[in-house]
Amino acid sequence: MDDDLASIAEYVEVHARIADILADLQSGVGGVDDAVDAIQSMIPRPMVLVPLPPASKEAVEHAAVLAKRIVERASYAHGAHAHVSRATVEQVTTSAG
């Protein structure tokens, strides 16, 4: 139950921050570059925890493989976000307001 409440709280916080960013854009307070920076700051950075000694060699190698997979797949996510249709953007901005 606590995990569900924490997830809902995080969702509400992100939704409020996006609404603030869109309000700043509409009022002319901030520009598109400011909005991009604000949104980028909300995106969590991928992190791989490398086990410390006395970890096995296999555990460290597995962490390295996992990190490489994250880097390889990041380009797919960036590409997908870069090619969002105009209709999708308009729907998101109107529903956020």
mmCIF file of N, CA and C in Angstrom:
data_model
loop_
_atom_site.group_PDB
_atom_site.id
_atom_site.type_symbol
_atom_site.label_atom_id
_atom_site.label_comp_id
_atom_site.label_asym_id
_atom_site.label_seq_id
_atom_site.Cartn_x
_atom_site.Cartn_y
_atom_site.Cartn_z
ATOM 1 N N MET A 1 0.822 -1.197 0.000
ATOM 2 C CA MET A 1 0.000 0.000 0.000
ATOM 3 C C MET A 1 0.865 1.260 0.000
ATOM 4 N N ASP A 2 1.948 1.248 0.781
ATOM 5 C CA ASP A 2 2.828 2.411 0.849
ATOM 6 C C ASP A 2 3.502 2.668 -0.494
ATOM 7 N N ASP A 3 3.878 1.582 -1.198
ATOM 8 C CA ASP A 3 4.494 1.734 -2.514
ATOM 9 C C ASP A 3 3.522 2.370 -3.499
ATOM 10 N N ASP A 4 2.241 1.976 -3.425
ATOM 11 C CA ASP A 4 1.235 2.553 -4.314
ATOM 12 C C ASP A 4 1.062 4.040 -4.041
ATOM 13 N N LEU A 5 1.027 4.404 -2.770
ATOM 14 C CA LEU A 5 0.880 5.822 -2.415
ATOM 15 C C LEU A 5 2.092 6.631 -2.852
ATOM 16 N N ALA A 6 3.273 6.048 -2.716
ATOM 17 C CA ALA A 6 4.490 6.748 -3.152
ATOM 18 C C ALA A 6 4.477 6.935 -4.662
ATOM 19 N N SER A 7 4.027 5.931 -5.403
ATOM 20 C CA SER A 7 3.953 6.045 -6.861
ATOM 21 C C SER A 7 2.954 7.115 -7.273
ATOM 22 N N ILE A 8 1.818 7.142 -6.610
ATOM 23 C CA ILE A 8 0.802 8.151 -6.919
ATOM 24 C C ILE A 8 1.342 9.545 -6.609
ATOM 25 N N ALA A 9 2.028 9.687 -5.496
ATOM 26 C CA ALA A 9 2.592 10.986 -5.133
ATOM 27 C C ALA A 9 3.625 11.443 -6.152
ATOM 28 N N GLU A 10 4.467 10.518 -6.617
ATOM 29 C CA GLU A 10 5.460 10.870 -7.640
ATOM 30 C C GLU A 10 4.776 11.285 -8.933
ATOM 31 N N TYR A 11 3.720 10.563 -9.324
ATOM 32 C CA TYR A 11 2.981 10.897 -10.535
ATOM 33 C C TYR A 11 2.375 12.296 -10.424
ATOM 34 N N VAL A 12 1.771 12.586 -9.284
ATOM 35 C CA VAL A 12 1.158 13.902 -9.080
ATOM 36 C C VAL A 12 2.215 14.995 -9.133
ATOM 37 N N GLU A 13 3.372 14.756 -8.537
ATOM 38 C CA GLU A 13 4.446 15.746 -8.547
ATOM 39 C C GLU A 13 4.942 16.013 -9.969
ATOM 40 N N VAL A 14 5.159 14.946 -10.737
ATOM 41 C CA VAL A 14 5.616 15.112 -12.120
ATOM 42 C C VAL A 14 4.559 15.836 -12.943
ATOM 43 N N HIS A 15 3.298 15.467 -12.755
ATOM 44 C CA HIS A 15 2.211 16.112 -13.488
ATOM 45 C C HIS A 15 2.162 17.610 -13.172
ATOM 46 N N ALA A 16 2.340 17.968 -11.908
ATOM 47 C CA ALA A 16 2.332 19.374 -11.504
ATOM 48 C C ALA A 16 3.523 20.123 -12.107
ATOM 49 N N ARG A 17 4.691 19.484 -12.126
ATOM 50 C CA ARG A 17 5.875 20.135 -12.702
ATOM 51 C C ARG A 17 5.686 20.365 -14.210
ATOM 52 N N ILE A 18 5.102 19.395 -14.893
ATOM 53 C CA ILE A 18 4.856 19.558 -16.330
ATOM 54 C C ILE A 18 3.839 20.663 -16.556
ATOM 55 N N ALA A 19 2.809 20.729 -15.723
ATOM 56 C CA ALA A 19 1.817 21.811 -15.849
ATOM 57 C C ALA A 19 2.480 23.169 -15.655
ATOM 58 N N ASP A 20 3.410 23.272 -14.702
ATOM 59 C CA ASP A 20 4.140 24.527 -14.490
ATOM 60 C C ASP A 20 4.988 24.892 -15.713
ATOM 61 N N ILE A 21 5.634 23.890 -16.295
ATOM 62 C CA ILE A 21 6.463 24.134 -17.486
ATOM 63 C C ILE A 21 5.597 24.626 -18.639
ATOM 64 N N LEU A 22 4.454 23.986 -18.842
ATOM 65 C CA LEU A 22 3.552 24.404 -19.922
ATOM 66 C C LEU A 22 2.973 25.796 -19.655
ATOM 67 N N ALA A 23 2.676 26.094 -18.403
ATOM 68 C CA ALA A 23 2.163 27.424 -18.060
ATOM 69 C C ALA A 23 3.214 28.492 -18.344
ATOM 70 N N ASP A 24 4.472 28.195 -18.017
ATOM 71 C CA ASP A 24 5.552 29.140 -18.312
ATOM 72 C C ASP A 24 5.695 29.355 -19.809
ATOM 73 N N LEU A 25 5.553 28.287 -20.582
ATOM 74 C CA LEU A 25 5.639 28.423 -22.043
ATOM 75 C C LEU A 25 4.512 29.297 -22.580
ATOM 76 N N GLN A 26 3.300 29.037 -22.104
ATOM 77 C CA GLN A 26 2.138 29.793 -22.590
ATOM 78 C C GLN A 26 2.190 31.253 -22.176
ATOM 79 N N SER A 27 2.744 31.534 -21.005
ATOM 80 C CA SER A 27 2.789 32.920 -20.544
ATOM 81 C C SER A 27 3.998 33.679 -21.079
ATOM 82 N N GLY A 28 4.910 32.963 -21.703
ATOM 83 C CA GLY A 28 6.093 33.608 -22.248
ATOM 84 C C GLY A 28 7.206 33.804 -21.239
ATOM 85 N N VAL A 29 7.041 33.273 -20.036
ATOM 86 C CA VAL A 29 8.072 33.410 -19.008
ATOM 87 C C VAL A 29 9.326 32.648 -19.402
ATOM 88 N N GLY A 30 9.141 31.445 -19.916
ATOM 89 C CA GLY A 30 10.272 30.622 -20.325
ATOM 90 C C GLY A 30 10.176 30.268 -21.793
ATOM 91 N N GLY A 31 11.300 29.922 -22.359
ATOM 92 C CA GLY A 31 11.324 29.531 -23.754
ATOM 93 C C GLY A 31 11.325 28.017 -23.890
ATOM 94 N N VAL A 32 11.361 27.575 -25.135
ATOM 95 C CA VAL A 32 11.363 26.143 -25.417
ATOM 96 C C VAL A 32 12.608 25.482 -24.840
ATOM 97 N N ASP A 33 13.754 26.143 -24.956
ATOM 98 C CA ASP A 33 14.987 25.571 -24.412
ATOM 99 C C ASP A 33 14.894 25.392 -22.895
ATOM 100 N N ASP A 34 14.269 26.354 -22.216
ATOM 101 C CA ASP A 34 14.081 26.234 -20.768
ATOM 102 C C ASP A 34 13.170 25.049 -20.443
ATOM 103 N N ALA A 35 12.118 24.866 -21.249
ATOM 104 C CA ALA A 35 11.203 23.754 -21.036
ATOM 105 C C ALA A 35 11.916 22.425 -21.252
ATOM 106 N N VAL A 36 12.727 22.350 -22.295
ATOM 107 C CA VAL A 36 13.477 21.124 -22.569
ATOM 108 C C VAL A 36 14.403 20.815 -21.405
ATOM 109 N N ASP A 37 15.109 21.811 -20.917
ATOM 110 C CA ASP A 37 16.021 21.604 -19.787
ATOM 111 C C ASP A 37 15.267 21.136 -18.537
ATOM 112 N N ALA A 38 14.104 21.746 -18.289
ATOM 113 C CA ALA A 38 13.315 21.377 -17.115
ATOM 114 C C ALA A 38 12.811 19.939 -17.221
ATOM 115 N N ILE A 39 12.386 19.551 -18.404
ATOM 116 C CA ILE A 39 11.892 18.185 -18.588
ATOM 117 C C ILE A 39 13.042 17.192 -18.519
ATOM 118 N N GLN A 40 14.169 17.535 -19.127
ATOM 119 C CA GLN A 40 15.330 16.642 -19.059
ATOM 120 C C GLN A 40 15.778 16.413 -17.628
ATOM 121 N N SER A 41 15.642 17.424 -16.785
ATOM 122 C CA SER A 41 16.066 17.271 -15.392
ATOM 123 C C SER A 41 15.153 16.319 -14.616
ATOM 124 N N MET A 42 13.949 16.076 -15.114
ATOM 125 C CA MET A 42 13.028 15.159 -14.444
ATOM 126 C C MET A 42 13.265 13.704 -14.837
ATOM 127 N N ILE A 43 13.951 13.469 -15.938
ATOM 128 C CA ILE A 43 14.169 12.111 -16.420
ATOM 129 C C ILE A 43 15.285 11.470 -15.603
ATOM 130 N N PRO A 44 14.986 10.339 -14.996
ATOM 131 C CA PRO A 44 16.035 9.705 -14.184
ATOM 132 C C PRO A 44 17.183 9.213 -15.049
ATOM 133 N N ARG A 45 18.361 9.317 -14.531
ATOM 134 C CA ARG A 45 19.555 8.846 -15.225
ATOM 135 C C ARG A 45 19.726 7.360 -14.953
ATOM 136 N N PRO A 46 19.972 6.574 -16.003
ATOM 137 C CA PRO A 46 20.191 5.146 -15.755
ATOM 138 C C PRO A 46 21.443 4.933 -14.921
ATOM 139 N N MET A 47 21.353 3.974 -14.040
ATOM 140 C CA MET A 47 22.476 3.734 -13.144
ATOM 141 C C MET A 47 22.654 2.231 -12.976
ATOM 142 N N VAL A 48 23.865 1.801 -13.060
ATOM 143 C CA VAL A 48 24.194 0.402 -12.811
ATOM 144 C C VAL A 48 25.127 0.372 -11.613
ATOM 145 N N LEU A 49 24.740 -0.382 -10.611
ATOM 146 C CA LEU A 49 25.574 -0.507 -9.422
ATOM 147 C C LEU A 49 26.526 -1.679 -9.620
ATOM 148 N N VAL A 50 27.794 -1.368 -9.624
ATOM 149 C CA VAL A 50 28.808 -2.407 -9.779
ATOM 150 C C VAL A 50 29.126 -2.928 -8.386
ATOM 151 N N PRO A 51 29.007 -4.252 -8.223
ATOM 152 C CA PRO A 51 29.282 -4.809 -6.895
ATOM 153 C C PRO A 51 30.733 -4.594 -6.479
ATOM 154 N N LEU A 52 30.908 -4.261 -5.230
ATOM 155 C CA LEU A 52 32.252 -4.028 -4.683
ATOM 156 C C LEU A 52 32.871 -5.340 -4.217
ATOM 157 N N PRO A 53 34.181 -5.352 -4.109
ATOM 158 C CA PRO A 53 34.842 -6.559 -3.590
ATOM 159 C C PRO A 53 34.284 -6.890 -2.216
ATOM 160 N N PRO A 54 34.100 -8.084 -1.908
ATOM 161 C CA PRO A 54 34.581 -9.319 -2.520
ATOM 162 C C PRO A 54 33.603 -9.932 -3.523
ATOM 163 N N ALA A 55 33.029 -9.149 -4.397
ATOM 164 C CA ALA A 55 32.106 -9.660 -5.408
ATOM 165 C C ALA A 55 32.834 -10.591 -6.367
ATOM 166 N N SER A 56 32.068 -11.490 -6.921
ATOM 167 C CA SER A 56 32.676 -12.436 -7.860
ATOM 168 C C SER A 56 32.951 -11.746 -9.188
ATOM 169 N N LYS A 57 33.830 -12.316 -9.949
ATOM 170 C CA LYS A 57 34.172 -11.791 -11.267
ATOM 171 C C LYS A 57 32.930 -11.797 -12.156
ATOM 172 N N GLU A 58 32.097 -12.814 -12.029
ATOM 173 C CA GLU A 58 30.882 -12.919 -12.833
ATOM 174 C C GLU A 58 29.900 -11.791 -12.530
ATOM 175 N N ALA A 59 29.792 -11.420 -11.270
ATOM 176 C CA ALA A 59 28.878 -10.335 -10.891
ATOM 177 C C ALA A 59 29.321 -9.008 -11.494
ATOM 178 N N VAL A 60 30.613 -8.749 -11.469
ATOM 179 C CA VAL A 60 31.141 -7.509 -12.038
ATOM 180 C C VAL A 60 30.962 -7.519 -13.563
ATOM 181 N N GLU A 61 31.227 -8.651 -14.195
ATOM 182 C CA GLU A 61 31.056 -8.764 -15.649
ATOM 183 C C GLU A 61 29.596 -8.599 -16.035
ATOM 184 N N HIS A 62 28.685 -9.149 -15.238
ATOM 185 C CA HIS A 62 27.255 -8.996 -15.512
ATOM 186 C C HIS A 62 26.841 -7.522 -15.440
ATOM 187 N N ALA A 63 27.353 -6.798 -14.462
ATOM 188 C CA ALA A 63 27.044 -5.373 -14.345
ATOM 189 C C ALA A 63 27.554 -4.606 -15.560
ATOM 190 N N ALA A 64 28.728 -4.966 -16.062
ATOM 191 C CA ALA A 64 29.283 -4.305 -17.250
ATOM 192 C C ALA A 64 28.430 -4.596 -18.484
ATOM 193 N N VAL A 65 27.978 -5.820 -18.624
ATOM 194 C CA VAL A 65 27.107 -6.184 -19.756
ATOM 195 C C VAL A 65 25.793 -5.418 -19.672
ATOM 196 N N LEU A 66 25.230 -5.330 -18.479
ATOM 197 C CA LEU A 66 23.986 -4.599 -18.280
ATOM 198 C C LEU A 66 24.143 -3.123 -18.639
ATOM 199 N N ALA A 67 25.233 -2.523 -18.227
ATOM 200 C CA ALA A 67 25.492 -1.116 -18.545
ATOM 201 C C ALA A 67 25.585 -0.910 -20.060
ATOM 202 N N LYS A 68 26.246 -1.818 -20.759
ATOM 203 C CA LYS A 68 26.355 -1.706 -22.218
ATOM 204 C C LYS A 68 24.993 -1.824 -22.874
ATOM 205 N N ARG A 69 24.142 -2.709 -22.373
ATOM 206 C CA ARG A 69 22.786 -2.851 -22.930
ATOM 207 C C ARG A 69 21.981 -1.569 -22.754
ATOM 208 N N ILE A 70 22.112 -0.961 -21.591
ATOM 209 C CA ILE A 70 21.386 0.292 -21.342
ATOM 210 C C ILE A 70 21.823 1.354 -22.339
ATOM 211 N N VAL A 71 23.110 1.476 -22.564
ATOM 212 C CA VAL A 71 23.627 2.476 -23.501
ATOM 213 C C VAL A 71 23.146 2.174 -24.916
ATOM 214 N N GLU A 72 23.192 0.909 -25.318
ATOM 215 C CA GLU A 72 22.769 0.539 -26.663
ATOM 216 C C GLU A 72 21.288 0.830 -26.888
ATOM 217 N N ARG A 73 20.470 0.581 -25.898
ATOM 218 C CA ARG A 73 19.024 0.750 -26.054
ATOM 219 C C ARG A 73 18.563 2.186 -25.835
ATOM 220 N N ALA A 74 19.399 3.010 -25.270
ATOM 221 C CA ALA A 74 19.023 4.405 -25.028
ATOM 222 C C ALA A 74 18.725 5.128 -26.327
ATOM 223 N N SER A 75 19.445 4.793 -27.389
ATOM 224 C CA SER A 75 19.213 5.472 -28.667
ATOM 225 C C SER A 75 17.810 5.184 -29.198
ATOM 226 N N TYR A 76 17.276 3.999 -28.930
ATOM 227 C CA TYR A 76 15.910 3.679 -29.357
ATOM 228 C C TYR A 76 14.895 4.570 -28.641
ATOM 229 N N ALA A 77 15.080 4.744 -27.337
ATOM 230 C CA ALA A 77 14.168 5.586 -26.569
ATOM 231 C C ALA A 77 14.247 7.037 -27.020
ATOM 232 N N HIS A 78 15.462 7.526 -27.236
ATOM 233 C CA HIS A 78 15.621 8.908 -27.692
ATOM 234 C C HIS A 78 14.991 9.083 -29.079
ATOM 235 N N GLY A 79 15.178 8.110 -29.943
ATOM 236 C CA GLY A 79 14.588 8.169 -31.279
ATOM 237 C C GLY A 79 13.076 8.170 -31.229
ATOM 238 N N ALA A 80 12.510 7.356 -30.356
ATOM 239 C CA ALA A 80 11.056 7.293 -30.231
ATOM 240 C C ALA A 80 10.498 8.612 -29.706
ATOM 241 N N HIS A 81 11.189 9.225 -28.771
ATOM 242 C CA HIS A 81 10.723 10.500 -28.216
ATOM 243 C C HIS A 81 10.894 11.623 -29.225
ATOM 244 N N ALA A 82 11.866 11.511 -30.108
ATOM 245 C CA ALA A 82 12.113 12.567 -31.086
ATOM 246 C C ALA A 82 11.102 12.545 -32.220
ATOM 247 N N HIS A 83 10.379 11.445 -32.363
ATOM 248 C CA HIS A 83 9.446 11.316 -33.481
ATOM 249 C C HIS A 83 8.004 11.182 -33.019
ATOM 250 N N VAL A 84 7.632 11.996 -32.067
ATOM 251 C CA VAL A 84 6.256 12.013 -31.588
ATOM 252 C C VAL A 84 5.435 12.845 -32.561
ATOM 253 N N SER A 85 4.265 12.336 -32.909
ATOM 254 C CA SER A 85 3.436 13.050 -33.886
ATOM 255 C C SER A 85 2.897 14.350 -33.291
ATOM 256 N N ARG A 86 2.590 15.284 -34.167
ATOM 257 C CA ARG A 86 2.050 16.573 -33.738
ATOM 258 C C ARG A 86 0.730 16.390 -32.999
ATOM 259 N N ALA A 87 -0.097 15.463 -33.469
ATOM 260 C CA ALA A 87 -1.390 15.217 -32.823
ATOM 261 C C ALA A 87 -1.197 14.744 -31.382
ATOM 262 N N THR A 88 -0.202 13.916 -31.148
ATOM 263 C CA THR A 88 0.072 13.430 -29.800
ATOM 264 C C THR A 88 0.485 14.584 -28.895
ATOM 265 N N VAL A 89 1.368 15.433 -29.391
ATOM 266 C CA VAL A 89 1.820 16.587 -28.610
ATOM 267 C C VAL A 89 0.656 17.506 -28.289
ATOM 268 N N GLU A 90 -0.210 17.770 -29.269
ATOM 269 C CA GLU A 90 -1.356 18.644 -29.033
ATOM 270 C C GLU A 90 -2.309 18.039 -28.011
ATOM 271 N N GLN A 91 -2.508 16.722 -28.100
ATOM 272 C CA GLN A 91 -3.399 16.070 -27.126
ATOM 273 C C GLN A 91 -2.828 16.143 -25.715
ATOM 274 N N VAL A 92 -1.532 15.928 -25.583
ATOM 275 C CA VAL A 92 -0.908 15.990 -24.260
ATOM 276 C C VAL A 92 -0.982 17.406 -23.699
ATOM 277 N N THR A 93 -0.699 18.400 -24.518
ATOM 278 C CA THR A 93 -0.702 19.768 -24.005
ATOM 279 C C THR A 93 -2.109 20.242 -23.660
ATOM 280 N N THR A 94 -3.116 19.814 -24.402
ATOM 281 C CA THR A 94 -4.477 20.242 -24.072
ATOM 282 C C THR A 94 -5.010 19.525 -22.848
ATOM 283 N N SER A 95 -4.619 18.259 -22.659
ATOM 284 C CA SER A 95 -5.098 17.533 -21.491
ATOM 285 C C SER A 95 -4.381 17.967 -20.225
ATOM 286 N N ALA A 96 -3.164 18.518 -20.359
ATOM 287 C CA ALA A 96 -2.404 18.972 -19.199
ATOM 288 C C ALA A 96 -2.912 20.319 -18.702
ATOM 289 N N GLY A 97 -3.561 21.055 -19.543
ATOM 290 C CA GLY A 97 -4.002 22.403 -19.164
ATOM 291 C C GLY A 97 -5.272 22.456 -18.487
#
